[in-house]
JSON list of C-alpha atoms in Angstrom, two decimals:
[
{"chain": "A", "resi": 7, "resn": "MET", "atom": "CA", "xyz": [0.00, 0.00, 0.00]},
{"chain": "A", "resi": 8, "resn": "TYR", "atom": "CA", "xyz": [3.04, 2.30, -0.25]},
{"chain": "A", "resi": 9, "resn": "ASP", "atom": "CA", "xyz": [4.98, 3.15, -3.39]},
{"chain": "A", "resi": 10, "resn": "PRO", "atom": "CA", "xyz": [8.35, 4.91, -2.95]},
{"chain": "A", "resi": 11, "resn": "THR", "atom": "CA", "xyz": [8.27, 6.47, -6.43]},
{"chain": "A", "resi": 12, "resn": "VAL", "atom": "CA", "xyz": [4.83, 8.01, -5.87]},
{"chain": "A", "resi": 13, "resn": "ALA", "atom": "CA", "xyz": [5.98, 9.21, -2.46]},
{"chain": "A", "resi": 14, "resn": "ARG", "atom": "CA", "xyz": [9.10, 10.83, -3.90]},
{"chain": "A", "resi": 15, "resn": "LEU", "atom": "CA", "xyz": [7.13, 12.64, -6.59]},
{"chain": "A", "resi": 16, "resn": "THR", "atom": "CA", "xyz": [4.57, 13.80, -4.02]},
{"chain": "A", "resi": 17, "resn": "TYR", "atom": "CA", "xyz": [7.23, 15.11, -1.65]},
{"chain": "A", "resi": 18, "resn": "ARG", "atom": "CA", "xyz": [8.83, 16.96, -4.55]},
{"chain": "A", "resi": 19, "resn": "ALA", "atom": "CA", "xyz": [5.50, 18.55, -5.46]},
{"chain": "A", "resi": 20, "resn": "LEU", "atom": "CA", "xyz": [4.66, 19.55, -1.89]},
{"chain": "A", "resi": 21, "resn": "LEU", "atom": "CA", "xyz": [8.09, 20.90, -1.02]},
{"chain": "A", "resi": 22, "resn": "GLY", "atom": "CA", "xyz": [8.53, 22.94, -4.17]},
{"chain": "A", "resi": 23, "resn": "ARG", "atom": "CA", "xyz": [9.62, 26.52, -3.78]},
{"chain": "A", "resi": 24, "resn": "ARG", "atom": "CA", "xyz": [6.18, 28.17, -3.63]},
{"chain": "A", "resi": 25, "resn": "ARG", "atom": "CA", "xyz": [4.48, 25.68, -1.30]},
{"chain": "A", "resi": 26, "resn": "ALA", "atom": "CA", "xyz": [7.55, 25.35, 0.90]},
{"chain": "A", "resi": 27, "resn": "LEU", "atom": "CA", "xyz": [7.56, 29.11, 1.43]},
{"chain": "A", "resi": 28, "resn": "ILE", "atom": "CA", "xyz": [3.97, 28.99, 2.70]},
{"chain": "A", "resi": 29, "resn": "LEU", "atom": "CA", "xyz": [4.59, 25.88, 4.76]},
{"chain": "A", "resi": 30, "resn": "PHE", "atom": "CA", "xyz": [7.57, 27.46, 6.50]},
{"chain": "A", "resi": 31, "resn": "SER", "atom": "CA", "xyz": [5.96, 30.87, 7.01]},
{"chain": "A", "resi": 32, "resn": "LEU", "atom": "CA", "xyz": [3.15, 29.66, 9.27]},
{"chain": "A", "resi": 33, "resn": "PRO", "atom": "CA", "xyz": [5.39, 27.85, 11.81]},
{"chain": "A", "resi": 34, "resn": "VAL", "atom": "CA", "xyz": [7.80, 30.79, 11.82]},
{"chain": "A", "resi": 35, "resn": "LEU", "atom": "CA", "xyz": [4.89, 33.14, 12.51]},
{"chain": "A", "resi": 36, "resn": "LEU", "atom": "CA", "xyz": [3.75, 30.94, 15.41]},
{"chain": "A", "resi": 37, "resn": "ILE", "atom": "CA", "xyz": [7.22, 30.91, 16.97]},
{"chain": "A", "resi": 38, "resn": "VAL", "atom": "CA", "xyz": [7.54, 34.68, 16.55]},
{"chain": "A", "resi": 39, "resn": "ILE", "atom": "CA", "xyz": [4.15, 35.20, 18.21]},
{"chain": "A", "resi": 40, "resn": "ALA", "atom": "CA", "xyz": [5.11, 32.85, 21.04]},
{"chain": "A", "resi": 41, "resn": "SER", "atom": "CA", "xyz": [8.38, 34.70, 21.59]},
{"chain": "A", "resi": 42, "resn": "LEU", "atom": "CA", "xyz": [6.67, 38.09, 21.66]},
{"chain": "A", "resi": 43, "resn": "VAL", "atom": "CA", "xyz": [3.96, 36.87, 24.04]},
{"chain": "A", "resi": 44, "resn": "ARG", "atom": "CA", "xyz": [6.56, 35.34, 26.34]},
{"chain": "A", "resi": 45, "resn": "GLY", "atom": "CA", "xyz": [8.52, 38.60, 26.31]},
{"chain": "A", "resi": 46, "resn": "PHE", "atom": "CA", "xyz": [5.48, 40.71, 27.17]},
{"chain": "A", "resi": 47, "resn": "THR", "atom": "CA", "xyz": [3.63, 38.45, 29.62]},
{"chain": "A", "resi": 48, "resn": "GLY", "atom": "CA", "xyz": [6.26, 36.11, 30.99]},
{"chain": "A", "resi": 49, "resn": "VAL", "atom": "CA", "xyz": [5.40, 32.53, 31.88]},
{"chain": "A", "resi": 50, "resn": "ASP", "atom": "CA", "xyz": [1.63, 32.08, 32.03]},
{"chain": "A", "resi": 51, "resn": "ASP", "atom": "CA", "xyz": [0.03, 28.66, 31.55]},
{"chain": "A", "resi": 52, "resn": "GLN", "atom": "CA", "xyz": [-3.35, 30.07, 30.52]},
{"chain": "A", "resi": 53, "resn": "VAL", "atom": "CA", "xyz": [-1.83, 32.41, 27.97]},
{"chain": "A", "resi": 54, "resn": "ALA", "atom": "CA", "xyz": [0.21, 29.52, 26.57]},
{"chain": "A", "resi": 55, "resn": "ALA", "atom": "CA", "xyz": [-2.93, 27.42, 26.18]},
{"chain": "A", "resi": 56, "resn": "ASP", "atom": "CA", "xyz": [-4.75, 30.33, 24.54]},
{"chain": "A", "resi": 57, "resn": "VAL", "atom": "CA", "xyz": [-1.99, 30.92, 21.97]},
{"chain": "A", "resi": 58, "resn": "LEU", "atom": "CA", "xyz": [-1.53, 27.25, 21.14]},
{"chain": "A", "resi": 59, "resn": "GLY", "atom": "CA", "xyz": [-5.25, 26.62, 20.96]},
{"chain": "A", "resi": 60, "resn": "GLY", "atom": "CA", "xyz": [-6.24, 29.85, 19.26]},
{"chain": "A", "resi": 61, "resn": "PHE", "atom": "CA", "xyz": [-3.55, 30.07, 16.61]},
{"chain": "A", "resi": 62, "resn": "ALA", "atom": "CA", "xyz": [-1.60, 26.80, 16.37]},
{"chain": "A", "resi": 63, "resn": "LEU", "atom": "CA", "xyz": [-4.43, 24.29, 16.50]},
{"chain": "A", "resi": 64, "resn": "ALA", "atom": "CA", "xyz": [-7.34, 26.40, 15.25]},
{"chain": "A", "resi": 65, "resn": "THR", "atom": "CA", "xyz": [-5.56, 28.14, 12.37]},
{"chain": "A", "resi": 66, "resn": "MET", "atom": "CA", "xyz": [-2.08, 26.88, 11.54]},
{"chain": "A", "resi": 67, "resn": "VAL", "atom": "CA", "xyz": [-2.73, 23.12, 11.58]},
{"chain": "A", "resi": 68, "resn": "PRO", "atom": "CA", "xyz": [-5.80, 23.17, 9.28]},
{"chain": "A", "resi": 69, "resn": "LEU", "atom": "CA", "xyz": [-4.12, 25.61, 6.88]},
{"chain": "A", "resi": 70, "resn": "ILE", "atom": "CA", "xyz": [-1.06, 23.39, 6.60]},
{"chain": "A", "resi": 71, "resn": "GLY", "atom": "CA", "xyz": [-3.43, 20.46, 6.16]},
{"chain": "A", "resi": 72, "resn": "VAL", "atom": "CA", "xyz": [-5.09, 22.28, 3.25]},
{"chain": "A", "resi": 73, "resn": "ILE", "atom": "CA", "xyz": [-1.75, 22.93, 1.56]},
{"chain": "A", "resi": 74, "resn": "ALA", "atom": "CA", "xyz": [-0.44, 19.38, 2.07]},
{"chain": "A", "resi": 75, "resn": "GLY", "atom": "CA", "xyz": [-3.70, 17.49, 1.50]},
{"chain": "A", "resi": 76, "resn": "THR", "atom": "CA", "xyz": [-4.87, 19.25, -1.63]},
{"chain": "A", "resi": 77, "resn": "GLY", "atom": "CA", "xyz": [-1.34, 19.70, -2.97]},
{"chain": "A", "resi": 78, "resn": "ALA", "atom": "CA", "xyz": [-0.65, 15.97, -2.77]},
{"chain": "A", "resi": 79, "resn": "ILE", "atom": "CA", "xyz": [-2.95, 15.22, -5.71]},
{"chain": "A", "resi": 80, "resn": "GLY", "atom": "CA", "xyz": [-5.00, 18.25, -6.76]},
{"chain": "A", "resi": 81, "resn": "PRO", "atom": "CA", "xyz": [-2.43, 19.84, -9.10]},
{"chain": "A", "resi": 82, "resn": "GLU", "atom": "CA", "xyz": [-1.85, 16.52, -10.89]},
{"chain": "A", "resi": 83, "resn": "ILE", "atom": "CA", "xyz": [-5.56, 16.19, -11.59]},
{"chain": "A", "resi": 84, "resn": "ASP", "atom": "CA", "xyz": [-5.87, 19.83, -12.67]},
{"chain": "A", "resi": 85, "resn": "ASP", "atom": "CA", "xyz": [-3.03, 19.72, -15.21]},
{"chain": "A", "resi": 86, "resn": "GLY", "atom": "CA", "xyz": [-3.79, 16.19, -16.40]},
{"chain": "A", "resi": 87, "resn": "SER", "atom": "CA", "xyz": [-0.44, 14.71, -15.36]},
{"chain": "A", "resi": 88, "resn": "VAL", "atom": "CA", "xyz": [-2.31, 12.23, -13.15]},
{"chain": "A", "resi": 89, "resn": "VAL", "atom": "CA", "xyz": [-3.02, 10.27, -16.34]},
{"chain": "A", "resi": 90, "resn": "TYR", "atom": "CA", "xyz": [0.67, 9.42, -16.59]},
{"chain": "A", "resi": 91, "resn": "LEU", "atom": "CA", "xyz": [0.67, 8.18, -13.01]},
{"chain": "A", "resi": 92, "resn": "LEU", "atom": "CA", "xyz": [-2.48, 6.14, -13.52]},
{"chain": "A", "resi": 93, "resn": "SER", "atom": "CA", "xyz": [-0.96, 4.51, -16.59]},
{"chain": "A", "resi": 94, "resn": "LYS", "atom": "CA", "xyz": [1.64, 2.82, -14.41]},
{"chain": "A", "resi": 95, "resn": "PRO", "atom": "CA", "xyz": [1.01, -0.66, -12.97]},
{"chain": "A", "resi": 96, "resn": "ILE", "atom": "CA", "xyz": [0.24, 0.70, -9.52]},
{"chain": "A", "resi": 97, "resn": "LYS", "atom": "CA", "xyz": [-2.96, -0.08, -7.68]},
{"chain": "A", "resi": 98, "resn": "ARG", "atom": "CA", "xyz": [-5.17, 2.98, -7.26]},
{"chain": "A", "resi": 99, "resn": "PRO", "atom": "CA", "xyz": [-5.59, 2.52, -3.48]},
{"chain": "A", "resi": 100, "resn": "THR", "atom": "CA", "xyz": [-1.79, 2.36, -3.23]},
{"chain": "A", "resi": 101, "resn": "ILE", "atom": "CA", "xyz": [-1.53, 5.77, -4.92]},
{"chain": "A", "resi": 102, "resn": "ILE", "atom": "CA", "xyz": [-4.05, 7.30, -2.51]},
{"chain": "A", "resi": 103, "resn": "VAL", "atom": "CA", "xyz": [-2.56, 5.72, 0.61]},
{"chain": "A", "resi": 104, "resn": "THR", "atom": "CA", "xyz": [0.96, 6.75, -0.42]},
{"chain": "A", "resi": 105, "resn": "LYS", "atom": "CA", "xyz": [-0.10, 10.32, -1.06]},
{"chain": "A", "resi": 106, "resn": "LEU", "atom": "CA", "xyz": [-2.01, 10.33, 2.23]},
{"chain": "A", "resi": 107, "resn": "ILE", "atom": "CA", "xyz": [1.06, 9.16, 4.14]},
{"chain": "A", "resi": 108, "resn": "VAL", "atom": "CA", "xyz": [3.13, 11.92, 2.55]},
{"chain": "A", "resi": 109, "resn": "ALA", "atom": "CA", "xyz": [0.46, 14.55, 3.27]},
{"chain": "A", "resi": 110, "resn": "ILE", "atom": "CA", "xyz": [0.23, 13.39, 6.89]},
{"chain": "A", "resi": 111, "resn": "ALA", "atom": "CA", "xyz": [4.00, 13.45, 7.31]},
{"chain": "A", "resi": 112, "resn": "VAL", "atom": "CA", "xyz": [4.29, 16.97, 5.88]},
{"chain": "A", "resi": 113, "resn": "THR", "atom": "CA", "xyz": [1.37, 18.26, 7.95]},
{"chain": "A", "resi": 114, "resn": "MET", "atom": "CA", "xyz": [2.78, 16.74, 11.13]},
{"chain": "A", "resi": 115, "resn": "ALA", "atom": "CA", "xyz": [6.28, 18.06, 10.50]},
{"chain": "A", "resi": 116, "resn": "PHE", "atom": "CA", "xyz": [5.15, 21.63, 9.81]},
{"chain": "A", "resi": 117, "resn": "SER", "atom": "CA", "xyz": [2.52, 21.78, 12.56]},
{"chain": "A", "resi": 118, "resn": "ALA", "atom": "CA", "xyz": [3.37, 19.51, 15.50]},
{"chain": "A", "resi": 119, "resn": "ILE", "atom": "CA", "xyz": [7.07, 20.38, 15.77]},
{"chain": "A", "resi": 120, "resn": "PRO", "atom": "CA", "xyz": [6.58, 24.17, 15.80]},
{"chain": "A", "resi": 121, "resn": "THR", "atom": "CA", "xyz": [3.63, 23.76, 18.18]},
{"chain": "A", "resi": 122, "resn": "PHE", "atom": "CA", "xyz": [5.90, 21.97, 20.64]},
{"chain": "A", "resi": 123, "resn": "ILE", "atom": "CA", "xyz": [8.64, 24.57, 20.24]},
{"chain": "A", "resi": 124, "resn": "ALA", "atom": "CA", "xyz": [6.15, 27.40, 20.75]},
{"chain": "A", "resi": 125, "resn": "GLY", "atom": "CA", "xyz": [4.81, 25.66, 23.87]},
{"chain": "A", "resi": 126, "resn": "LEU", "atom": "CA", "xyz": [8.30, 25.40, 25.33]},
{"chain": "A", "resi": 127, "resn": "ILE", "atom": "CA", "xyz": [8.89, 29.08, 24.62]},
{"chain": "A", "resi": 128, "resn": "LEU", "atom": "CA", "xyz": [5.59, 30.13, 26.19]},
{"chain": "A", "resi": 129, "resn": "ASN", "atom": "CA", "xyz": [5.70, 28.20, 29.46]},
{"chain": "A", "resi": 130, "resn": "GLY", "atom": "CA", "xyz": [8.31, 25.47, 29.25]},
{"chain": "A", "resi": 131, "resn": "ASN", "atom": "CA", "xyz": [5.61, 22.78, 28.99]},
{"chain": "A", "resi": 132, "resn": "GLY", "atom": "CA", "xyz": [4.07, 23.75, 32.30]},
{"chain": "A", "resi": 133, "resn": "GLN", "atom": "CA", "xyz": [1.06, 21.52, 33.11]},
{"chain": "A", "resi": 134, "resn": "GLN", "atom": "CA", "xyz": [1.92, 19.49, 29.98]},
{"chain": "A", "resi": 135, "resn": "VAL", "atom": "CA", "xyz": [0.42, 22.20, 27.77]},
{"chain": "A", "resi": 136, "resn": "ALA", "atom": "CA", "xyz": [3.07, 21.95, 25.04]},
{"chain": "A", "resi": 137, "resn": "ILE", "atom": "CA", "xyz": [2.87, 18.16, 24.86]},
{"chain": "A", "resi": 138, "resn": "ALA", "atom": "CA", "xyz": [-0.94, 18.17, 24.93]},
{"chain": "A", "resi": 139, "resn": "TYR", "atom": "CA", "xyz": [-1.25, 20.57, 22.00]},
{"chain": "A", "resi": 140, "resn": "THR", "atom": "CA", "xyz": [1.53, 18.78, 20.13]},
{"chain": "A", "resi": 141, "resn": "ILE", "atom": "CA", "xyz": [-0.43, 15.52, 20.41]},
{"chain": "A", "resi": 142, "resn": "ALA", "atom": "CA", "xyz": [-3.57, 17.36, 19.30]},
{"chain": "A", "resi": 143, "resn": "ALA", "atom": "CA", "xyz": [-1.67, 18.67, 16.26]},
{"chain": "A", "resi": 144, "resn": "LEU", "atom": "CA", "xyz": [-0.43, 15.17, 15.43]},
{"chain": "A", "resi": 145, "resn": "VAL", "atom": "CA", "xyz": [-3.90, 13.66, 15.68]},
{"chain": "A", "resi": 146, "resn": "ALA", "atom": "CA", "xyz": [-5.54, 16.49, 13.76]},
{"chain": "A", "resi": 147, "resn": "SER", "atom": "CA", "xyz": [-2.91, 16.21, 11.00]},
{"chain": "A", "resi": 148, "resn": "ILE", "atom": "CA", "xyz": [-4.13, 12.72, 10.12]},
{"chain": "A", "resi": 149, "resn": "ALA", "atom": "CA", "xyz": [-7.79, 13.70, 9.78]},
{"chain": "A", "resi": 150, "resn": "TYR", "atom": "CA", "xyz": [-7.07, 16.99, 7.98]},
{"chain": "A", "resi": 151, "resn": "ALA", "atom": "CA", "xyz": [-4.74, 15.31, 5.49]},
{"chain": "A", "resi": 152, "resn": "ALA", "atom": "CA", "xyz": [-7.37, 12.69, 4.66]},
{"chain": "A", "resi": 153, "resn": "LEU", "atom": "CA", "xyz": [-10.18, 15.24, 4.33]},
{"chain": "A", "resi": 154, "resn": "PHE", "atom": "CA", "xyz": [-8.24, 17.64, 2.14]},
{"chain": "A", "resi": 155, "resn": "LEU", "atom": "CA", "xyz": [-6.75, 14.85, 0.03]},
{"chain": "A", "resi": 156, "resn": "LEU", "atom": "CA", "xyz": [-10.34, 13.81, -0.67]},
{"chain": "A", "resi": 157, "resn": "LEU", "atom": "CA", "xyz": [-11.21, 17.40, -1.60]},
{"chain": "A", "resi": 158, "resn": "GLY", "atom": "CA", "xyz": [-8.24, 17.49, -3.95]},
{"chain": "A", "resi": 159, "resn": "THR", "atom": "CA", "xyz": [-9.55, 14.34, -5.62]},
{"chain": "A", "resi": 160, "resn": "VAL", "atom": "CA", "xyz": [-13.17, 15.38, -6.09]},
{"chain": "A", "resi": 161, "resn": "SER", "atom": "CA", "xyz": [-12.97, 19.12, -6.80]},
{"chain": "A", "resi": 162, "resn": "LYS", "atom": "CA", "xyz": [-10.95, 21.51, -8.93]},
{"chain": "A", "resi": 163, "resn": "HIS", "atom": "CA", "xyz": [-11.61, 24.16, -6.28]},
{"chain": "A", "resi": 164, "resn": "ALA", "atom": "CA", "xyz": [-10.25, 22.06, -3.41]},
{"chain": "A", "resi": 165, "resn": "VAL", "atom": "CA", "xyz": [-8.06, 24.83, -2.00]},
{"chain": "A", "resi": 166, "resn": "VAL", "atom": "CA", "xyz": [-10.98, 27.25, -1.83]},
{"chain": "A", "resi": 167, "resn": "PHE", "atom": "CA", "xyz": [-13.25, 24.72, -0.14]},
{"chain": "A", "resi": 168, "resn": "GLY", "atom": "CA", "xyz": [-10.43, 23.73, 2.17]},
{"chain": "A", "resi": 169, "resn": "LEU", "atom": "CA", "xyz": [-9.81, 27.33, 3.21]},
{"chain": "A", "resi": 170, "resn": "VAL", "atom": "CA", "xyz": [-13.53, 27.86, 3.80]},
{"chain": "A", "resi": 171, "resn": "TYR", "atom": "CA", "xyz": [-13.59, 24.82, 6.07]},
{"chain": "A", "resi": 172, "resn": "ALA", "atom": "CA", "xyz": [-10.37, 25.76, 7.88]},
{"chain": "A", "resi": 173, "resn": "LEU", "atom": "CA", "xyz": [-11.04, 29.46, 8.36]},
{"chain": "A", "resi": 174, "resn": "VAL", "atom": "CA", "xyz": [-14.83, 29.66, 8.49]},
{"chain": "A", "resi": 175, "resn": "TRP", "atom": "CA", "xyz": [-16.01, 26.38, 9.94]},
{"chain": "A", "resi": 176, "resn": "GLU", "atom": "CA", "xyz": [-13.10, 25.46, 12.22]},
{"chain": "A", "resi": 177, "resn": "ALA", "atom": "CA", "xyz": [-11.87, 28.89, 13.28]},
{"chain": "A", "resi": 178, "resn": "LEU", "atom": "CA", "xyz": [-15.18, 30.80, 13.30]},
{"chain": "A", "resi": 179, "resn": "PHE", "atom": "CA", "xyz": [-18.18, 28.51, 13.70]},
{"chain": "A", "resi": 180, "resn": "GLY", "atom": "CA", "xyz": [-16.17, 25.96, 15.66]},
{"chain": "A", "resi": 181, "resn": "SER", "atom": "CA", "xyz": [-15.41, 28.55, 18.31]},
{"chain": "A", "resi": 182, "resn": "LEU", "atom": "CA", "xyz": [-18.72, 30.44, 18.34]},
{"chain": "A", "resi": 183, "resn": "VAL", "atom": "CA", "xyz": [-21.50, 27.95, 17.52]},
{"chain": "A", "resi": 184, "resn": "GLU", "atom": "CA", "xyz": [-21.86, 25.23, 20.11]},
{"chain": "A", "resi": 185, "resn": "GLY", "atom": "CA", "xyz": [-23.49, 22.65, 17.85]},
{"chain": "A", "resi": 186, "resn": "ALA", "atom": "CA", "xyz": [-20.79, 23.03, 15.19]},
{"chain": "A", "resi": 187, "resn": "ARG", "atom": "CA", "xyz": [-18.10, 21.98, 17.62]},
{"chain": "A", "resi": 188, "resn": "THR", "atom": "CA", "xyz": [-19.23, 18.38, 17.54]},
{"chain": "A", "resi": 189, "resn": "LEU", "atom": "CA", "xyz": [-18.36, 18.27, 13.83]},
{"chain": "A", "resi": 190, "resn": "SER", "atom": "CA", "xyz": [-14.96, 19.88, 14.25]},
{"chain": "A", "resi": 191, "resn": "VAL", "atom": "CA", "xyz": [-11.64, 18.09, 13.82]},
{"chain": "A", "resi": 192, "resn": "GLN", "atom": "CA", "xyz": [-10.21, 20.67, 16.18]},
{"chain": "A", "resi": 193, "resn": "GLN", "atom": "CA", "xyz": [-12.55, 19.61, 18.98]},
{"chain": "A", "resi": 194, "resn": "TRP", "atom": "CA", "xyz": [-11.90, 15.93, 18.33]},
{"chain": "A", "resi": 195, "resn": "SER", "atom": "CA", "xyz": [-8.16, 16.47, 18.65]},
{"chain": "A", "resi": 196, "resn": "LEU", "atom": "CA", "xyz": [-8.67, 18.62, 21.75]},
{"chain": "A", "resi": 197, "resn": "ALA", "atom": "CA", "xyz": [-10.46, 15.68, 23.37]},
{"chain": "A", "resi": 198, "resn": "VAL", "atom": "CA", "xyz": [-7.25, 13.68, 23.03]},
{"chain": "A", "resi": 199, "resn": "ALA", "atom": "CA", "xyz": [-5.14, 16.59, 24.32]},
{"chain": "A", "resi": 200, "resn": "GLU", "atom": "CA", "xyz": [-7.46, 17.07, 27.29]},
{"chain": "A", "resi": 201, "resn": "ARG", "atom": "CA", "xyz": [-6.50, 13.64, 28.59]},
{"chain": "A", "resi": 202, "resn": "VAL", "atom": "CA", "xyz": [-2.81, 14.61, 28.50]},
{"chain": "A", "resi": 203, "resn": "ALA", "atom": "CA", "xyz": [-2.89, 18.15, 29.94]},
{"chain": "A", "resi": 204, "resn": "ARG", "atom": "CA", "xyz": [-3.08, 18.83, 33.63]},
{"chain": "A", "resi": 205, "resn": "GLY", "atom": "CA", "xyz": [-5.78, 20.99, 35.15]},
{"chain": "A", "resi": 206, "resn": "ASP", "atom": "CA", "xyz": [-8.50, 22.67, 33.11]},
{"chain": "A", "resi": 207, "resn": "LEU", "atom": "CA", "xyz": [-6.29, 24.44, 30.58]},
{"chain": "A", "resi": 208, "resn": "VAL", "atom": "CA", "xyz": [-7.32, 22.18, 27.69]},
{"chain": "A", "resi": 209, "resn": "SER", "atom": "CA", "xyz": [-10.94, 21.20, 27.20]},
{"chain": "A", "resi": 210, "resn": "SER", "atom": "CA", "xyz": [-13.19, 19.85, 24.47]},
{"chain": "A", "resi": 211, "resn": "ASP", "atom": "CA", "xyz": [-16.91, 19.73, 23.85]},
{"chain": "A", "resi": 212, "resn": "VAL", "atom": "CA", "xyz": [-16.56, 16.16, 22.57]},
{"chain": "A", "resi": 213, "resn": "GLY", "atom": "CA", "xyz": [-15.89, 13.14, 24.76]},
{"chain": "A", "resi": 214, "resn": "LEU", "atom": "CA", "xyz": [-12.74, 11.13, 24.14]},
{"chain": "A", "resi": 215, "resn": "PRO", "atom": "CA", "xyz": [-14.44, 7.88, 22.99]},
{"chain": "A", "resi": 216, "resn": "LEU", "atom": "CA", "xyz": [-16.61, 9.73, 20.47]},
{"chain": "A", "resi": 217, "resn": "ALA", "atom": "CA", "xyz": [-13.65, 11.81, 19.31]},
{"chain": "A", "resi": 218, "resn": "VAL", "atom": "CA", "xyz": [-11.56, 8.70, 18.62]},
{"chain": "A", "resi": 219, "resn": "VAL", "atom": "CA", "xyz": [-14.44, 7.12, 16.67]},
{"chain": "A", "resi": 220, "resn": "LEU", "atom": "CA", "xyz": [-15.00, 10.27, 14.62]},
{"chain": "A", "resi": 221, "resn": "LEU", "atom": "CA", "xyz": [-11.31, 10.82, 13.89]},
{"chain": "A", "resi": 222, "resn": "THR", "atom": "CA", "xyz": [-10.90, 7.22, 12.79]},
{"chain": "A", "resi": 223, "resn": "GLY", "atom": "CA", "xyz": [-14.14, 7.15, 10.81]},
{"chain": "A", "resi": 224, "resn": "VAL", "atom": "CA", "xyz": [-13.47, 10.38, 8.92]},
{"chain": "A", "resi": 225, "resn": "THR", "atom": "CA", "xyz": [-9.92, 9.33, 8.06]},
{"chain": "A", "resi": 226, "resn": "VAL", "atom": "CA", "xyz": [-10.92, 5.87, 6.83]},
{"chain": "A", "resi": 227, "resn": "LEU", "atom": "CA", "xyz": [-14.00, 7.01, 4.91]},
{"chain": "A", "resi": 228, "resn": "ALA", "atom": "CA", "xyz": [-12.22, 9.96, 3.28]},
{"chain": "A", "resi": 229, "resn": "THR", "atom": "CA", "xyz": [-9.35, 7.73, 2.19]},
{"chain": "A", "resi": 230, "resn": "TRP", "atom": "CA", "xyz": [-11.68, 5.05, 0.85]},
{"chain": "A", "resi": 231, "resn": "TYR", "atom": "CA", "xyz": [-13.81, 7.51, -1.09]},
{"chain": "A", "resi": 232, "resn": "ALA", "atom": "CA", "xyz": [-10.75, 9.23, -2.53]},
{"chain": "A", "resi": 233, "resn": "GLY", "atom": "CA", "xyz": [-9.63, 5.85, -3.81]},
{"chain": "A", "resi": 234, "resn": "GLN", "atom": "CA", "xyz": [-13.02, 5.28, -5.41]},
{"chain": "A", "resi": 235, "resn": "LYS", "atom": "CA", "xyz": [-12.92, 8.66, -7.14]},
{"chain": "A", "resi": 236, "resn": "LEU", "atom": "CA", "xyz": [-9.42, 8.02, -8.41]},
{"chain": "A", "resi": 237, "resn": "ARG", "atom": "CA", "xyz": [-10.60, 4.69, -9.78]},
{"chain": "A", "resi": 238, "resn": "SER", "atom": "CA", "xyz": [-13.43, 6.43, -11.65]},
{"chain": "A", "resi": 239, "resn": "LEU", "atom": "CA", "xyz": [-10.91, 8.86, -13.12]},
{"chain": "A", "resi": 240, "resn": "THR", "atom": "CA", "xyz": [-8.93, 5.88, -14.38]},
{"chain": "A", "resi": 241, "resn": "LEU", "atom": "CA", "xyz": [-11.96, 4.35, -16.03]},
{"chain": "A", "resi": 242, "resn": "ALA", "atom": "CA", "xyz": [-12.80, 7.64, -17.71]},
{"chain": "A", "resi": 243, "resn": "GLY", "atom": "CA", "xyz": [-9.26, 7.92, -19.04]},
{"chain": "A", "resi": 244, "resn": "GLU", "atom": "CA", "xyz": [-9.29, 4.35, -20.33]},
{"chain": "A", "resi": 245, "resn": "GLU", "atom": "CA", "xyz": [-12.55, 4.91, -22.11]}
]
């Protein structure tokens, strides 16, 4: 279910000059914000949780997920080069799973690592805040990568739809509308982080068992459906 050649091509596409610039800019911005906040407020566990939850998990992680998930396959479908890939003797589910693994790896690397560094800067991992939000970023990376890879497979406007979900649904409705939080990857990942953090600094509106089921279900279903759509693209090309 993993093809090194597909993985190498996907890494090359994701880490090209333009995308790499965007991928690096968000973590750098987080670390700069964390450094400024630490300089102005000193060590404050609540402030650390607010910064990591409000910017890192609610904004940076889904945006990186959009870039990595849609960029793993969307451009190939848009410019037609996916036909060359589909002409190779590689199983379609293998292509999707390989691209998903690459998208997850890139999302984790550019979101979880800077989240941990920012947490150490803000409060030195007091009350396990840095580790809790790092775990949340890792968990969220899997679901976001699967969702946005699916979007890249089914729509030519995947980036737009991904940004709407990340910025409007997750960042806006997910924080303001109570009912929307149940359908938020951010809240599902926070449920996992809540178990790790000490005190009441990290909380979620979704229970841990439900969050695990939803995270797993969304990842599996999105990956499966992306494989089905890629298979239909193959059939159309063969016809």
